[in-house]
mmCIF file of C-alpha atoms in Angstrom:
data_model
loop_
_atom_site.group_PDB
_atom_site.id
_atom_site.type_symbol
_atom_site.label_atom_id
_atom_site.label_comp_id
_atom_site.label_asym_id
_atom_site.label_seq_id
_atom_site.Cartn_x
_atom_site.Cartn_y
_atom_site.Cartn_z
ATOM 1 C CA MET A 165 113.911 127.290 44.984
ATOM 2 C CA ASN A 166 113.869 128.304 48.652
ATOM 3 C CA LYS A 167 115.335 125.972 51.233
ATOM 4 C CA ARG A 168 112.854 123.979 53.289
ATOM 5 C CA PRO A 169 112.091 125.624 56.632
ATOM 6 C CA ARG A 170 113.718 124.062 59.683
ATOM 7 C CA THR A 171 110.295 123.105 61.051
ATOM 8 C CA VAL A 172 110.180 120.364 58.419
ATOM 9 C CA ARG A 173 113.344 118.775 59.857
ATOM 10 C CA ARG A 174 111.878 118.924 63.357
ATOM 11 C CA SER A 175 108.669 117.168 62.265
ATOM 12 C CA ARG A 176 110.762 114.542 60.484
ATOM 13 C CA GLY A 177 112.676 114.056 63.750
ATOM 14 C CA ALA A 178 109.412 113.535 65.619
ATOM 15 C CA ALA A 179 108.354 110.956 63.031
ATOM 16 C CA GLU A 180 111.681 109.151 63.424
ATOM 17 C CA VAL A 181 111.263 109.109 67.211
ATOM 18 C CA ASP A 182 107.833 107.494 66.789
ATOM 19 C CA GLU A 183 109.247 104.983 64.311
ATOM 20 C CA LEU A 184 112.119 104.051 66.625
ATOM 21 C CA ILE A 185 109.662 103.536 69.480
ATOM 22 C CA HIS A 186 107.342 101.437 67.308
ATOM 23 C CA ILE A 187 110.094 99.136 66.020
ATOM 24 C CA ALA A 188 111.760 98.743 69.425
ATOM 25 C CA THR A 189 108.401 97.947 71.036
ATOM 26 C CA SER A 190 107.675 95.371 68.332
ATOM 27 C CA LEU A 191 111.087 93.810 68.901
ATOM 28 C CA GLY A 192 110.452 93.719 72.638
ATOM 29 C CA VAL A 193 107.296 91.603 72.228
ATOM 30 C CA SER A 194 108.621 89.403 69.387
ATOM 31 C CA CYS A 195 108.363 85.691 70.130
ATOM 32 C CA THR A 196 110.451 84.071 67.383
ATOM 33 C CA LEU A 197 114.064 84.368 66.267
ATOM 34 C CA ALA A 198 112.960 85.087 62.681
ATOM 35 C CA GLU A 199 110.787 87.999 63.829
ATOM 36 C CA ASP A 200 113.582 89.217 66.130
ATOM 37 C CA ARG A 201 115.938 89.433 63.179
ATOM 38 C CA PHE A 202 113.360 91.227 61.047
ATOM 39 C CA TRP A 203 112.849 93.985 63.634
ATOM 40 C CA GLN A 204 116.564 94.127 64.518
ATOM 41 C CA ASP A 205 117.525 94.692 60.872
ATOM 42 C CA LYS A 206 114.823 97.334 60.455
ATOM 43 C CA LEU A 207 115.877 99.102 63.653
ATOM 44 C CA ALA A 208 119.588 98.934 62.816
ATOM 45 C CA SER A 209 118.957 100.441 59.377
ATOM 46 C CA LEU A 210 117.056 103.414 60.834
ATOM 47 C CA VAL A 211 119.549 103.969 63.664
ATOM 48 C CA SER A 212 122.466 103.905 61.189
ATOM 49 C CA GLU A 213 120.761 106.606 59.098
ATOM 50 C CA ILE A 214 120.212 108.760 62.183
ATOM 51 C CA LEU A 215 123.843 108.365 63.276
ATOM 52 C CA LEU A 216 124.978 109.326 59.787
ATOM 53 C CA ASP A 217 122.791 112.458 60.019
ATOM 54 C CA GLU A 218 124.393 113.151 63.430
ATOM 55 C CA ASP A 219 120.898 113.501 64.917
ATOM 56 C CA GLU A 220 121.688 112.806 68.561
ATOM 57 C CA GLU A 221 118.434 114.417 69.757
ATOM 58 C CA THR A 222 116.238 111.886 67.966
ATOM 59 C CA LEU A 223 118.053 108.919 69.498
ATOM 60 C CA ASN A 224 117.956 110.421 72.985
ATOM 61 C CA ALA A 225 114.278 111.374 72.685
ATOM 62 C CA ALA A 226 113.295 107.805 71.795
ATOM 63 C CA LEU A 227 115.477 106.319 74.541
ATOM 64 C CA ASP A 228 114.150 108.775 77.135
ATOM 65 C CA THR A 229 110.533 107.983 76.248
ATOM 66 C CA LEU A 230 111.030 104.226 76.355
ATOM 67 C CA SER A 231 112.956 104.393 79.648
ATOM 68 C CA LYS A 232 109.761 105.701 81.254
ATOM 69 C CA THR A 233 107.200 103.596 79.387
ATOM 70 C CA ASP A 234 108.711 100.273 78.272
ATOM 71 C CA PRO A 235 111.997 99.026 79.847
ATOM 72 C CA GLN A 236 112.159 95.988 77.561
ATOM 73 C CA ALA A 237 111.858 98.103 74.416
ATOM 74 C CA TRP A 238 114.391 100.541 75.884
ATOM 75 C CA ASN A 239 116.884 97.674 76.271
ATOM 76 C CA GLU A 240 116.294 96.558 72.684
ATOM 77 C CA LEU A 241 116.791 100.064 71.291
ATOM 78 C CA ALA A 242 119.843 100.769 73.463
ATOM 79 C CA ASP A 243 121.469 97.510 72.311
ATOM 80 C CA ILE A 244 120.949 98.384 68.654
ATOM 81 C CA VAL A 245 122.133 101.986 69.085
ATOM 82 C CA GLU A 246 125.317 100.798 70.769
ATOM 83 C CA ALA A 247 125.912 98.100 68.150
ATOM 84 C CA CYS A 248 125.472 100.550 65.273
ATOM 85 C CA THR A 249 127.724 103.070 67.004
ATOM 86 C CA GLU A 250 130.656 100.752 67.656
ATOM 87 C CA THR A 251 130.368 98.286 64.729
ATOM 88 C CA HIS A 252 130.952 98.815 60.994
ATOM 89 C CA THR A 253 131.106 96.633 57.906
ATOM 90 C CA ILE A 254 134.177 97.262 55.763
ATOM 91 C CA LEU A 255 135.677 95.681 52.643
ATOM 92 C CA ILE A 256 139.153 94.174 52.816
ATOM 93 C CA ASP A 257 140.413 92.483 49.635
ATOM 94 C CA LYS A 258 136.790 92.507 48.368
ATOM 95 C CA ASN A 259 135.636 90.508 51.407
ATOM 96 C CA GLU A 260 133.218 91.787 54.037
ATOM 97 C CA TYR A 261 134.758 92.273 57.473
ATOM 98 C CA GLN A 262 133.041 93.306 60.667
ATOM 99 C CA ALA A 263 135.011 95.939 62.577
ATOM 100 C CA ILE A 264 134.242 96.497 66.256
ATOM 101 C CA MET A 265 135.505 99.411 68.328
ATOM 102 C CA PHE A 266 136.980 98.083 71.563
ATOM 103 C CA ALA A 267 138.354 99.608 74.749
ATOM 104 C CA VAL A 268 140.877 98.470 77.329
ATOM 105 C CA PRO A 269 139.916 100.014 80.706
ATOM 106 C CA LEU A 270 142.839 100.680 83.057
ATOM 107 C CA LEU A 271 142.003 101.387 86.714
ATOM 108 C CA ALA A 272 144.674 103.453 88.448
ATOM 109 C CA TRP A 273 145.362 105.368 91.630
ATOM 110 C CA SER A 274 148.232 107.581 92.616
ATOM 111 C CA ARG A 275 149.250 110.416 94.912
ATOM 112 C CA PHE A 276 150.637 111.981 91.751
ATOM 113 C CA ASN A 277 148.958 112.686 88.413
ATOM 114 C CA ILE A 278 147.543 109.688 86.574
ATOM 115 C CA PRO A 279 148.894 109.798 82.999
ATOM 116 C CA ALA A 280 146.888 110.583 79.880
ATOM 117 C CA GLY A 281 147.885 111.583 76.369
ATOM 118 C CA PRO A 282 149.908 110.164 73.445
ATOM 119 C CA LEU A 283 151.400 106.683 73.858
ATOM 120 C CA GLY A 284 154.199 106.820 71.302
ATOM 121 C CA ASP A 285 155.285 104.418 68.566
ATOM 122 C CA GLU A 286 157.148 101.988 70.806
ATOM 123 C CA ARG A 287 154.211 101.432 73.179
ATOM 124 C CA ILE A 288 151.732 101.199 70.302
ATOM 125 C CA THR A 289 153.862 98.514 68.634
ATOM 126 C CA SER A 290 154.117 96.521 71.845
ATOM 127 C CA LEU A 291 150.400 96.845 72.645
ATOM 128 C CA ARG A 292 149.489 95.766 69.137
ATOM 129 C CA GLU A 293 151.688 92.690 69.438
ATOM 130 C CA HIS A 294 150.272 91.596 72.799
ATOM 131 C CA LEU A 295 146.631 92.286 71.910
ATOM 132 C CA SER A 296 147.011 90.242 68.731
ATOM 133 C CA LYS A 297 148.731 87.414 70.606
ATOM 134 C CA HIS A 298 146.609 87.221 73.759
ATOM 135 C CA VAL A 299 143.188 88.795 73.121
ATOM 136 C CA PHE A 300 142.114 88.682 69.468
ATOM 137 C CA VAL A 301 141.934 85.753 67.056
ATOM 138 C CA GLU A 302 144.864 85.035 64.803
ATOM 139 C CA GLY A 303 144.711 86.925 61.534
ATOM 140 C CA ALA A 304 142.331 89.644 62.741
ATOM 141 C CA LYS A 305 143.031 93.193 61.566
ATOM 142 C CA LEU A 306 143.787 95.679 64.329
ATOM 143 C CA SER A 307 143.918 99.465 64.562
ATOM 144 C CA LEU A 308 144.829 101.486 67.652
ATOM 145 C CA ALA A 309 144.461 105.086 68.768
ATOM 146 C CA ASP A 310 147.768 106.618 69.807
ATOM 147 C CA PHE A 311 146.290 108.093 72.970
ATOM 148 C CA LEU A 312 145.585 107.134 76.561
ATOM 149 C CA PHE A 313 142.117 108.595 77.189
ATOM 150 C CA SER A 314 140.737 109.901 80.458
ATOM 151 C CA PRO A 315 136.920 109.764 80.825
ATOM 152 C CA ASP A 316 136.810 113.504 80.013
ATOM 153 C CA GLN A 317 138.607 112.880 76.719
ATOM 154 C CA LEU A 318 136.303 110.174 75.371
ATOM 155 C CA PRO A 319 133.883 111.218 72.606
ATOM 156 C CA GLN A 320 130.603 112.593 73.961
ATOM 157 C CA GLY A 321 127.369 111.086 72.629
ATOM 158 C CA TYR A 322 126.567 108.328 70.176
ATOM 159 C CA CYS A 323 127.215 110.372 67.019
ATOM 160 C CA ASN A 324 130.701 111.488 68.023
ATOM 161 C CA THR A 325 131.521 107.954 69.173
ATOM 162 C CA ALA A 326 130.294 106.572 65.838
ATOM 163 C CA LYS A 327 132.600 108.963 63.958
ATOM 164 C CA LEU A 328 135.599 107.819 65.993
ATOM 165 C CA SER A 329 134.710 104.140 65.604
ATOM 166 C CA LYS A 330 134.385 104.624 61.837
ATOM 167 C CA LEU A 331 137.849 106.188 61.647
ATOM 168 C CA LEU A 332 139.313 103.290 63.609
ATOM 169 C CA ALA A 333 137.387 100.733 61.520
ATOM 170 C CA ASN A 334 138.738 102.147 58.266
ATOM 171 C CA LEU A 335 142.296 101.851 59.610
ATOM 172 C CA THR A 336 142.001 98.136 60.381
ATOM 173 C CA SER A 337 142.629 97.119 56.769
ATOM 174 C CA SER A 338 146.175 98.489 57.060
ATOM 175 C CA ASN A 339 146.618 97.669 60.773
ATOM 176 C CA GLY A 340 146.932 101.426 61.142
ATOM 177 C CA THR A 341 147.303 103.892 64.016
ATOM 178 C CA LEU A 342 145.019 106.861 64.620
ATOM 179 C CA MET A 343 146.700 110.039 65.808
ATOM 180 C CA CYS A 344 144.353 111.790 68.256
ATOM 181 C CA GLU A 345 145.643 115.330 68.497
ATOM 182 C CA GLN A 346 142.181 116.729 69.248
ATOM 183 C CA ALA A 347 141.994 114.816 72.525
ATOM 184 C CA ASN A 348 144.855 116.959 73.805
ATOM 185 C CA ASN A 349 142.431 119.896 74.074
ATOM 186 C CA ALA A 350 140.585 118.329 77.019
ATOM 187 C CA GLU A 351 142.529 118.273 80.271
ATOM 188 C CA PRO A 352 141.732 115.258 82.479
ATOM 189 C CA SER A 353 140.230 116.020 85.876
ATOM 190 C CA ALA A 354 142.466 115.314 88.868
ATOM 191 C CA PHE A 355 141.295 112.434 91.045
ATOM 192 C CA LEU A 356 143.125 110.069 93.337
ATOM 193 C CA THR A 357 141.649 107.117 91.455
ATOM 194 C CA ASP A 358 140.466 107.224 87.869
ATOM 195 C CA THR A 359 140.092 105.154 84.723
ATOM 196 C CA ARG A 360 142.133 105.392 81.554
ATOM 197 C CA TYR A 361 141.162 103.828 78.225
ATOM 198 C CA LEU A 362 143.083 102.376 75.316
ATOM 199 C CA LEU A 363 140.898 102.455 72.188
ATOM 200 C CA GLY A 364 141.057 100.611 68.901
ATOM 201 C CA ALA A 365 139.100 98.540 66.407
ATOM 202 C CA ILE A 366 139.332 94.865 65.568
ATOM 203 C CA ALA A 367 138.109 93.441 62.251
ATOM 204 C CA ALA A 368 137.474 89.828 61.242
ATOM 205 C CA PRO A 369 135.563 88.235 58.355
ATOM 206 C CA LYS A 370 131.823 88.622 58.906
ATOM 207 C CA GLY A 371 130.408 85.737 60.910
ATOM 208 C CA LYS A 372 133.815 84.599 62.198
ATOM 209 C CA ALA A 373 135.237 84.783 65.709
ATOM 210 C CA VAL A 374 136.852 88.029 66.861
ATOM 211 C CA PHE A 375 138.002 87.326 70.443
ATOM 212 C CA ARG A 376 140.127 84.375 71.492
ATOM 213 C CA TRP A 377 137.582 83.261 74.101
ATOM 214 C CA GLN A 378 135.222 82.474 71.214
ATOM 215 C CA GLU A 379 137.569 79.636 70.267
ATOM 216 C CA GLU A 380 137.527 76.176 71.839
ATOM 217 C CA ASN A 381 139.492 75.482 75.035
ATOM 218 C CA SER A 382 139.684 79.155 75.958
ATOM 219 C CA SER A 383 137.926 81.422 78.456
ATOM 220 C CA ARG A 384 137.674 85.091 79.315
ATOM 221 C CA LYS A 385 139.406 84.442 82.641
ATOM 222 C CA ASP A 386 142.403 82.829 80.954
ATOM 223 C CA ILE A 387 142.612 85.602 78.346
ATOM 224 C CA LEU A 388 142.538 88.286 81.052
ATOM 225 C CA THR A 389 145.255 86.520 83.041
ATOM 226 C CA GLN A 390 147.574 86.334 80.032
ATOM 227 C CA TRP A 391 146.887 89.927 79.069
ATOM 228 C CA GLN A 392 147.546 91.208 82.592
ATOM 229 C CA LYS A 393 150.689 89.102 82.936
ATOM 230 C CA GLN A 394 152.339 89.986 79.620
ATOM 231 C CA GLY A 395 150.378 92.637 77.738
ATOM 232 C CA LEU A 396 150.785 95.514 80.166
ATOM 233 C CA ASN A 397 154.584 95.547 80.386
ATOM 234 C CA SER A 398 154.804 98.286 77.780
ATOM 235 C CA LEU A 399 152.700 100.617 79.974
ATOM 236 C CA GLN A 400 154.627 100.239 83.225
ATOM 237 C CA SER A 401 156.983 103.132 82.520
ATOM 238 C CA LEU A 402 154.037 105.380 81.663
ATOM 239 C CA PHE A 403 152.321 104.534 84.971
ATOM 240 C CA ALA A 404 155.402 105.079 87.143
ATOM 241 C CA GLY A 405 154.239 106.123 90.613
ATOM 242 C CA CYS A 406 150.777 104.662 90.019
ATOM 243 C CA ALA A 407 149.046 101.445 90.978
ATOM 244 C CA MET A 408 147.335 100.166 87.827
ATOM 245 C CA GLU A 409 145.042 97.253 86.984
ATOM 246 C CA SER A 410 143.658 96.346 83.560
ATOM 247 C CA LEU A 411 140.223 94.962 82.812
ATOM 248 C CA LEU A 412 139.486 92.706 79.861
ATOM 249 C CA PRO A 413 139.653 94.351 76.412
ATOM 250 C CA ILE A 414 136.075 94.147 75.086
ATOM 251 C CA SER A 415 133.677 96.135 72.903
ATOM 252 C CA TYR A 416 133.536 99.838 73.696
ATOM 253 C CA PHE A 417 130.211 100.243 75.505
ATOM 254 C CA ALA A 418 130.560 96.971 77.425
ATOM 255 C CA ALA A 419 134.044 98.064 78.549
ATOM 256 C CA TRP A 420 132.692 101.440 79.652
ATOM 257 C CA ARG A 421 130.012 99.766 81.816
ATOM 258 C CA GLU A 422 132.429 97.193 83.201
ATOM 259 C CA SER A 423 134.888 99.890 84.218
ATOM 260 C CA ASP A 424 132.099 101.817 85.986
ATOM 261 C CA ARG A 425 131.229 98.712 87.981
ATOM 262 C CA ALA A 426 134.800 97.625 88.738
ATOM 263 C CA SER A 427 135.960 101.114 89.694
ATOM 264 C CA ARG A 428 133.692 101.168 92.737
ATOM 265 C CA ALA A 429 135.486 98.346 94.532
ATOM 266 C CA TYR A 430 138.836 99.556 93.212
ATOM 267 C CA SER A 431 138.235 103.011 94.731
ATOM 268 C CA LEU A 432 137.479 101.528 98.151
ATOM 269 C CA ARG A 433 140.657 99.423 98.148
ATOM 270 C CA ALA A 434 142.691 102.362 96.878
ATOM 271 C CA SER A 435 141.304 104.573 99.658
ATOM 272 C CA VAL A 436 142.511 102.192 102.325
ATOM 273 C CA SER A 437 145.950 101.929 100.724
ATOM 274 C CA PHE A 438 146.167 105.694 100.267
ATOM 275 C CA LEU A 439 145.312 106.479 103.903
ATOM 276 C CA GLN A 440 147.688 103.832 105.216
ATOM 277 C CA LEU A 441 150.477 105.346 103.128
ATOM 278 C CA LEU A 442 149.644 108.965 103.855
ATOM 279 C CA LEU A 443 149.020 108.631 107.603
ATOM 280 C CA SER A 444 151.344 105.700 108.405
ATOM 281 C CA VAL A 445 148.483 103.791 110.019
ATOM 282 C CA GLU A 446 147.178 100.245 109.786
ATOM 283 C CA ALA A 447 143.795 99.583 108.223
ATOM 284 C CA ARG A 448 142.373 98.426 111.574
ATOM 285 C CA GLN A 449 143.013 101.929 112.953
ATOM 286 C CA LEU A 450 140.451 103.365 110.545
ATOM 287 C CA THR A 451 136.659 103.486 110.838
ATOM 288 C CA CYS A 452 134.354 103.481 107.805
ATOM 289 C CA VAL A 453 130.899 105.055 107.940
ATOM 290 C CA ILE A 454 128.353 104.036 105.275
ATOM 291 C CA ALA A 455 125.195 105.978 104.403
ATOM 292 C CA ALA A 456 122.522 105.676 101.710
ATOM 293 C CA CYS A 457 121.855 108.918 99.797
ATOM 294 C CA HIS A 458 118.591 109.656 98.020
ATOM 295 C CA GLY A 459 117.495 112.033 95.314
ATOM 296 C CA ARG A 460 114.069 111.076 94.005
ATOM 297 C CA ARG A 461 115.141 107.525 94.783
ATOM 298 C CA LEU A 462 118.205 105.787 96.194
ATOM 299 C CA GLU A 463 121.060 107.090 94.042
ATOM 300 C CA GLU A 464 124.272 106.118 95.819
ATOM 301 C CA TYR A 465 126.054 105.094 98.993
ATOM 302 C CA ARG A 466 128.721 107.304 100.517
ATOM 303 C CA VAL A 467 131.583 105.861 102.525
ATOM 304 C CA GLY A 468 133.438 108.142 104.926
ATOM 305 C CA PHE A 469 136.840 107.318 106.428
ATOM 306 C CA VAL A 470 137.898 108.536 109.892
ATOM 307 C CA ARG A 471 140.518 107.500 112.420
ATOM 308 C CA ARG A 472 139.058 105.505 115.279
ATOM 309 C CA ASN A 473 137.628 107.809 117.957
ATOM 310 C CA GLU A 474 138.570 110.950 116.027
ATOM 311 C CA GLU A 475 136.318 113.499 114.355
ATOM 312 C CA PRO A 476 137.910 114.810 111.090
ATOM 313 C CA MET A 477 136.570 113.200 107.918
ATOM 314 C CA LEU A 478 139.783 111.985 106.304
ATOM 315 C CA HIS A 479 138.415 110.740 103.028
ATOM 316 C CA GLY A 480 135.289 109.734 101.154
ATOM 317 C CA VAL A 481 134.192 107.432 98.358
ATOM 318 C CA VAL A 482 130.933 107.535 96.395
ATOM 319 C CA TRP A 483 129.422 104.156 95.429
ATOM 320 C CA PRO A 484 126.843 104.991 92.716
ATOM 321 C CA LEU A 485 124.017 102.616 91.898
ATOM 322 C CA LEU A 486 124.262 101.282 88.353
ATOM 323 C CA ASP A 487 121.727 99.815 85.924
ATOM 324 C CA GLY A 488 119.493 97.225 87.536
ATOM 325 C CA GLU A 489 120.393 98.187 91.107
ATOM 326 C CA ASP A 490 117.962 99.714 93.594
ATOM 327 C CA GLU A 491 117.187 99.751 97.316
ATOM 328 C CA HIS A 492 116.632 95.976 97.198
ATOM 329 C CA THR A 493 120.198 95.320 95.949
ATOM 330 C CA ASP A 494 122.459 94.441 98.866
ATOM 331 C CA CYS A 495 125.232 96.897 98.014
ATOM 332 C CA ILE A 496 126.019 97.464 101.687
ATOM 333 C CA ALA A 497 127.046 93.833 102.120
ATOM 334 C CA GLU A 498 129.300 94.125 99.067
ATOM 335 C CA ILE A 499 130.867 97.342 100.374
ATOM 336 C CA GLU A 500 131.442 95.815 103.814
ATOM 337 C CA ALA A 501 133.038 92.695 102.312
ATOM 338 C CA ILE A 502 135.490 94.780 100.266
ATOM 339 C CA LEU A 503 136.413 96.916 103.271
ATOM 340 C CA ARG A 504 136.988 93.880 105.490
ATOM 341 C CA GLU A 505 139.152 92.261 102.797
ATOM 342 C CA SER A 506 141.179 95.492 102.848
ATOM 343 C CA GLY A 507 141.735 95.197 106.606
ATOM 344 C CA ILE A 508 138.995 97.511 107.919
ATOM 345 C CA THR A 509 137.350 95.974 111.005
ATOM 346 C CA ASP A 510 135.315 98.898 112.341
ATOM 347 C CA ILE A 511 132.365 99.645 110.010
ATOM 348 C CA VAL A 512 129.311 101.725 110.925
ATOM 349 C CA VAL A 513 126.150 101.694 108.754
ATOM 350 C CA HIS A 514 123.567 104.434 109.308
ATOM 351 C CA GLU A 515 120.007 103.132 109.173
ATOM 352 C CA HIS A 516 118.409 106.380 107.965
ATOM 353 C CA SER A 517 118.976 107.887 104.521
ATOM 354 C CA PHE A 518 120.712 111.166 103.690
ATOM 355 C CA PRO A 519 120.238 113.842 101.014
ATOM 356 C CA MET A 520 122.808 114.051 98.226
ATOM 357 C CA ASP A 521 124.423 117.178 99.678
ATOM 358 C CA GLN A 522 127.555 118.750 98.251
ATOM 359 C CA CYS A 523 129.889 121.482 99.413
ATOM 360 C CA ASP A 524 128.544 124.895 98.366
ATOM 361 C CA ASP A 525 132.060 126.192 97.730
ATOM 362 C CA CYS A 526 133.835 123.390 95.862
ATOM 363 C CA GLY A 527 130.976 121.093 94.799
ATOM 364 C CA THR A 528 132.491 117.901 96.229
ATOM 365 C CA PRO A 529 130.196 115.398 97.970
ATOM 366 C CA LEU A 530 129.819 115.515 101.753
ATOM 367 C CA PHE A 531 130.311 112.283 103.681
ATOM 368 C CA PRO A 532 128.654 110.769 106.780
ATOM 369 C CA ASN A 533 130.375 110.913 110.157
ATOM 370 C CA LEU A 534 129.654 108.812 113.234
ATOM 371 C CA ASP A 535 127.113 111.337 114.541
ATOM 372 C CA GLY A 536 125.008 111.095 111.395
ATOM 373 C CA ASP A 537 126.019 114.403 109.829
ATOM 374 C CA LEU A 538 127.265 114.970 106.284
ATOM 375 C CA ILE A 539 130.574 116.832 106.500
ATOM 376 C CA HIS A 540 133.485 117.891 104.306
ATOM 377 C CA THR A 541 136.639 115.795 104.040
ATOM 378 C CA GLU A 542 139.775 117.210 105.685
ATOM 379 C CA THR A 543 142.460 114.927 104.324
ATOM 380 C CA PRO A 544 145.955 115.842 105.536
ATOM 381 C CA GLU A 545 147.841 116.654 102.337
ATOM 382 C CA SER A 546 151.491 116.669 101.503
ATOM 383 C CA SER A 547 152.753 118.820 98.638
ATOM 384 C CA ASP A 548 152.575 115.927 96.186
ATOM 385 C CA THR A 549 149.075 114.759 97.118
ATOM 386 C CA PRO A 550 146.290 115.502 94.598
ATOM 387 C CA SER A 551 142.664 116.387 95.261
ATOM 388 C CA PRO A 552 141.534 114.239 98.215
ATOM 389 C CA HIS A 553 138.296 112.869 96.785
ATOM 390 C CA LEU A 554 138.026 109.719 94.725
ATOM 391 C CA HIS A 555 136.392 109.403 91.316
#
C-alpha cells in the first residue's frame, strides 16, 4: 500500500488548529469550575498528543490566531501548552508522581566572560542538597541537569522543551543527573549582563505540595532569602569576577518570564556600576537619556548613558515592554526610580518617540543623546572589557 500523501497530514494539522481554538475559546467563556476542568482536560489531552508528534507548527498556528482574535482564549491555551510541556506524570514505586521542570535564573554581569557549561559533580551535589533543604518539600524527588545554560543554549520551542523536561522527569525517580553534552555546541553570546539557568525536575506524589512555600508558616520571600544566603555558595567559584544574583527557583516558563522582567532593572543597575568602575566616576557625574521607541506600536524604551556635558554615548540599555505592558504603563517612572536608587541624579526624558533603529554595520541598537538623535555607543574599552552593550 502506498504511503498517504503529505497533504493529508497538513489537513489534519489544520483540523487540530481549529480544534485547539474551539476548546480554548470554550474554556475562556466557561462559567463553572466543573466546566473549566472538562475543557482543561480535553485541551491538555490534545496538546499532549501534538507535543508527542513534535508538531510545533500546529501549536504556534493556534496561538497566533487566538492572539489576534481572543486574548482570553489565548491565555487559556498558552497556560495549557506550558503546563503540558513542563509537567509529566511518572510512576515511582507504583505510585503516581507529578514531575515539574523547574529553572533557577541567575542574573550576572561582568567585564569578563559570564560562565556557562558543565557544573561538575561537586557543584551538582551541593546544589541538590540546598535545593532539597531550602526550596522543595521534604521527600520530593529531584533531578538536575549538569549544565549552566545561557539563553542561547536553552531548548528552542515547546516540543524540544517537552523532550528535555521528559528526560529530567524520568530521572527524578533515581534523583539522577542529566549530562547535557549537546548544549556545548551552542556558544553563548557575549554581553555585559546576561542570565544563566540551572535546570532540573522536581517530583512529588500527585496532589501533594512540591514547593516549601506551599506549606504552612512559609513564604516565597523567606524561601528566596534562605536560598540566596546558603544555596549559592557552591557557585561562587564558578562566577569569580562576576556579580551574580539568583531569582527564586520556580517552574520553567514562569522562571523564564520572571528573569525577563527582573533583568531589566538588573541591567540598569549593572550599567551604573560598570561605568563607575570603568571610568572611575561617581554616578552623579553621569546623565541618562530615556526615549520611547516604536515599531507598529510602543516596543521598548532605550536608556543612553553619557558623562555630564559631554557628547559620546558611553553605554546603552534596552528596556523591552513585556506581556500586559503598553504606552499606558508607567515604565518611565520605574526606570527613573531605579536610576535614582543607583545614584543617577541627572535624567532626561524625550517627549517624542523614536524609531527602533540599529547600526547598519553591527546590528546593535542606537541610543538617544541629549539632542534627540539616535547614535552609536562609544564605550571606552580596556583589553578585558567585553562587548559594550547590555542584554
